């Protein structure tokens, strides 16, 4: 495993916080507008978690998370970006049934409206489920925002490498194994296509 990286996965700040607090290990993705070939794929692994703010919408989150979001105007970004963790993407599933979307609702931070909306957007493409093993950095890094970090895309390279050394897992091995086993069982029980 590399000791440093510049590879980052962009995600709503509220989701990054939930991942860093061990409240979820799951992300749902279809990809940003500026994805290569307009499709999602995992470009980097491991990745830094890069929080975004512009598209967060409280009404698309479960109540416990909705209150954590303050909507911002289009194009807004912080002067500096907080990087507090990195992740290994341990599992990638493609789901293409509403039953699978519904069965996964307890395992992520989004509400039914968001999950169903993601699933129905670009209906010929599957919804991707990513399971991430999160590691907190020993100290939060603050990096200056750059215009090349903007836009609707999942993957970016930050200007300066960040060390992954000394990071500790957010959830222990047993807990992570149990959560991934539960999710795999749901997806392998007929919901996965």
Tab-separated table of C-alpha atoms in Angstrom:
chain	number	residue	atom	x	y	z
A	1	UNK	CA	0.000	0.000	0.000
A	2	UNK	CA	1.276	3.505	-0.791
A	3	UNK	CA	2.458	5.678	2.104
A	4	UNK	CA	1.044	8.831	0.504
A	5	UNK	CA	-1.577	9.618	-2.109
A	6	UNK	CA	-3.072	12.474	-4.085
A	7	UNK	CA	-6.082	10.408	-5.228
A	8	UNK	CA	-9.391	11.525	-3.771
A	9	UNK	CA	-13.057	10.547	-3.951
A	10	UNK	CA	-15.490	13.463	-3.769
A	11	UNK	CA	-18.599	12.949	-1.655
A	12	UNK	CA	-21.133	15.064	0.233
A	13	UNK	CA	-19.548	16.388	3.441
A	14	UNK	CA	-22.377	14.895	5.522
A	15	UNK	CA	-21.587	11.456	4.055
A	16	UNK	CA	-17.865	11.864	4.730
A	17	UNK	CA	-18.688	12.770	8.342
A	18	UNK	CA	-20.913	9.687	8.697
A	19	UNK	CA	-18.180	7.461	7.260
A	20	UNK	CA	-15.573	8.988	9.583
A	21	UNK	CA	-17.844	8.430	12.590
A	22	UNK	CA	-18.490	4.780	11.676
A	23	UNK	CA	-22.226	5.366	11.132
A	24	UNK	CA	-22.076	3.838	7.652
A	25	UNK	CA	-19.632	1.995	5.438
A	26	UNK	CA	-21.657	2.481	2.249
A	27	UNK	CA	-21.874	4.947	-0.604
A	28	UNK	CA	-24.331	4.881	-3.512
A	29	UNK	CA	-22.994	6.128	-6.854
A	30	UNK	CA	-24.048	6.589	-10.447
A	31	UNK	CA	-21.341	9.071	-11.256
A	32	UNK	CA	-21.099	12.756	-11.866
A	33	UNK	CA	-21.980	14.600	-15.011
A	34	UNK	CA	-18.294	14.899	-15.908
A	35	UNK	CA	-17.461	11.190	-15.445
A	36	UNK	CA	-15.483	9.452	-18.154
A	37	UNK	CA	-18.005	8.138	-20.727
A	38	UNK	CA	-20.755	9.489	-18.408
A	39	UNK	CA	-20.486	6.305	-16.344
A	40	UNK	CA	-19.231	5.599	-12.866
A	41	UNK	CA	-16.181	3.427	-12.328
A	42	UNK	CA	-13.641	3.151	-9.538
A	43	UNK	CA	-10.597	5.056	-10.709
A	44	UNK	CA	-8.467	4.969	-7.565
A	45	UNK	CA	-8.111	2.732	-4.537
A	46	UNK	CA	-7.155	3.646	-1.814
A	47	UNK	CA	-8.544	7.189	-1.786
A	48	UNK	CA	-8.677	10.261	0.379
A	49	UNK	CA	-12.213	11.370	1.237
A	50	UNK	CA	-12.832	14.854	-0.162
A	51	UNK	CA	-15.963	16.536	1.275
A	52	UNK	CA	-18.212	18.579	-1.018
A	53	UNK	CA	-21.001	20.969	-0.104
A	54	UNK	CA	-22.677	22.351	-3.213
A	55	UNK	CA	-25.177	19.577	-3.959
A	56	UNK	CA	-26.056	18.521	-0.407
A	57	UNK	CA	-29.800	18.687	0.095
A	58	UNK	CA	-31.288	18.077	3.550
A	59	UNK	CA	-34.589	16.776	2.144
A	60	UNK	CA	-32.719	13.832	0.573
A	61	UNK	CA	-31.221	12.650	3.859
A	62	UNK	CA	-32.592	10.703	6.785
A	63	UNK	CA	-33.646	13.068	9.607
A	64	UNK	CA	-30.533	12.448	11.749
A	65	UNK	CA	-28.350	13.713	8.893
A	66	UNK	CA	-30.587	16.367	7.345
A	67	UNK	CA	-30.067	18.681	10.316
A	68	UNK	CA	-26.300	18.599	9.730
A	69	UNK	CA	-26.534	20.258	6.305
A	70	UNK	CA	-26.620	23.965	5.581
A	71	UNK	CA	-27.435	24.463	1.895
A	72	UNK	CA	-24.979	26.629	-0.051
A	73	UNK	CA	-25.371	28.570	-3.277
A	74	UNK	CA	-24.330	27.068	-6.584
A	75	UNK	CA	-20.589	27.365	-7.095
A	76	UNK	CA	-19.812	27.891	-3.400
A	77	UNK	CA	-16.737	26.158	-1.998
A	78	UNK	CA	-14.664	26.582	1.133
A	79	UNK	CA	-11.310	28.376	0.984
A	80	UNK	CA	-9.687	25.288	2.484
A	81	UNK	CA	-10.852	21.682	2.375
A	82	UNK	CA	-10.669	19.393	5.385
A	83	UNK	CA	-9.129	15.980	4.665
A	84	UNK	CA	-9.471	13.790	7.742
A	85	UNK	CA	-9.569	10.259	6.394
A	86	UNK	CA	-8.819	7.829	3.642
A	87	UNK	CA	-10.562	4.654	2.522
A	88	UNK	CA	-10.023	1.339	0.881
A	89	UNK	CA	-12.967	0.376	-1.316
A	90	UNK	CA	-13.360	-3.264	-0.325
A	91	UNK	CA	-16.484	-4.186	-2.287
A	92	UNK	CA	-18.257	-2.878	-5.375
A	93	UNK	CA	-21.745	-4.075	-6.256
A	94	UNK	CA	-23.975	-3.152	-9.167
A	95	UNK	CA	-27.663	-3.227	-8.422
A	96	UNK	CA	-30.418	-2.931	-10.943
A	97	UNK	CA	-33.596	-3.738	-9.016
A	98	UNK	CA	-35.761	-1.552	-6.820
A	99	UNK	CA	-35.915	-4.435	-4.312
A	100	UNK	CA	-32.155	-4.161	-3.738
A	101	UNK	CA	-32.381	-0.388	-3.324
A	102	UNK	CA	-35.146	-0.815	-0.742
A	103	UNK	CA	-33.311	-3.568	1.154
A	104	UNK	CA	-30.214	-1.380	1.565
A	105	UNK	CA	-32.064	1.586	3.075
A	106	UNK	CA	-30.975	0.834	6.694
A	107	UNK	CA	-27.286	0.823	5.724
A	108	UNK	CA	-26.734	4.362	4.399
A	109	UNK	CA	-27.574	7.974	5.272
A	110	UNK	CA	-29.907	8.861	2.400
A	111	UNK	CA	-33.673	8.648	2.533
A	112	UNK	CA	-35.907	6.572	0.283
A	113	UNK	CA	-36.513	9.499	-2.086
A	114	UNK	CA	-32.786	9.929	-2.751
A	115	UNK	CA	-32.037	6.204	-3.073
A	116	UNK	CA	-34.935	5.629	-5.482
A	117	UNK	CA	-34.073	8.789	-7.398
A	118	UNK	CA	-30.445	7.692	-7.811
A	119	UNK	CA	-31.621	4.275	-8.975
A	120	UNK	CA	-34.050	5.716	-11.557
A	121	UNK	CA	-31.622	8.345	-12.909
A	122	UNK	CA	-29.985	6.986	-16.074
A	123	UNK	CA	-32.140	3.829	-15.853
A	124	UNK	CA	-29.987	1.792	-18.240
A	125	UNK	CA	-27.026	2.100	-15.884
A	126	UNK	CA	-26.752	0.197	-12.613
A	127	UNK	CA	-26.547	1.857	-9.241
A	128	UNK	CA	-23.172	1.180	-7.654
A	129	UNK	CA	-22.826	0.283	-4.004
A	130	UNK	CA	-19.361	0.893	-2.578
A	131	UNK	CA	-18.304	-0.531	0.771
A	132	UNK	CA	-15.458	1.444	2.285
A	133	UNK	CA	-13.039	0.654	5.085
A	134	UNK	CA	-12.358	4.096	6.555
A	135	UNK	CA	-9.141	5.144	8.298
A	136	UNK	CA	-8.844	8.409	10.238
A	137	UNK	CA	-5.655	10.332	9.644
A	138	UNK	CA	-3.593	11.073	12.781
A	139	UNK	CA	-4.207	14.777	12.152
A	140	UNK	CA	-6.643	16.573	9.897
A	141	UNK	CA	-5.046	18.103	6.813
A	142	UNK	CA	-6.343	21.394	5.424
A	143	UNK	CA	-5.635	21.933	1.776
A	144	UNK	CA	-6.339	25.061	-0.265
A	145	UNK	CA	-9.296	24.772	-2.618
A	146	UNK	CA	-8.328	24.839	-6.314
A	147	UNK	CA	-10.649	25.327	-9.258
A	148	UNK	CA	-9.600	21.977	-10.739
A	149	UNK	CA	-11.190	20.260	-7.724
A	150	UNK	CA	-14.625	21.577	-8.692
A	151	UNK	CA	-17.241	20.106	-10.988
A	152	UNK	CA	-19.554	17.111	-10.946
A	153	UNK	CA	-17.105	14.253	-10.966
A	154	UNK	CA	-16.214	11.576	-8.472
A	155	UNK	CA	-12.423	11.475	-8.693
A	156	UNK	CA	-9.767	14.145	-8.397
A	157	UNK	CA	-6.056	14.414	-7.762
A	158	UNK	CA	-5.101	16.944	-5.133
A	159	UNK	CA	-1.968	19.035	-5.649
A	160	UNK	CA	0.132	17.780	-2.722
A	161	UNK	CA	0.358	14.182	-1.478
A	162	UNK	CA	-1.060	13.380	1.943
A	163	UNK	CA	0.508	10.740	4.153
A	164	UNK	CA	-1.618	7.709	5.016
A	165	UNK	CA	0.773	6.593	7.756
A	166	UNK	CA	-0.490	6.343	11.309
A	167	UNK	CA	-4.155	6.261	10.302
A	168	UNK	CA	-6.433	4.063	12.388
A	169	UNK	CA	-9.555	2.184	11.278
A	170	UNK	CA	-12.849	3.804	12.250
A	171	UNK	CA	-14.499	0.443	12.954
A	172	UNK	CA	-12.684	-2.666	14.106
A	173	UNK	CA	-12.163	-5.732	11.924
A	174	UNK	CA	-15.015	-7.722	13.488
A	175	UNK	CA	-17.576	-4.943	13.098
A	176	UNK	CA	-16.524	-4.227	9.521
A	177	UNK	CA	-16.699	-7.934	8.606
A	178	UNK	CA	-20.168	-8.233	10.143
A	179	UNK	CA	-21.494	-5.183	8.296
A	180	UNK	CA	-20.084	-6.271	4.939
A	181	UNK	CA	-21.444	-9.802	5.437
A	182	UNK	CA	-24.952	-8.437	6.128
A	183	UNK	CA	-24.866	-6.266	3.001
A	184	UNK	CA	-23.471	-9.065	0.835
A	185	UNK	CA	-26.186	-11.404	2.093
A	186	UNK	CA	-28.891	-8.908	1.129
A	187	UNK	CA	-27.445	-8.430	-2.328
A	188	UNK	CA	-26.779	-12.118	-2.922
A	189	UNK	CA	-30.228	-13.210	-1.741
A	190	UNK	CA	-31.899	-12.337	-4.991
A	191	UNK	CA	-31.770	-8.549	-4.923
A	192	UNK	CA	-28.531	-8.421	-6.887
A	193	UNK	CA	-28.653	-8.693	-10.662
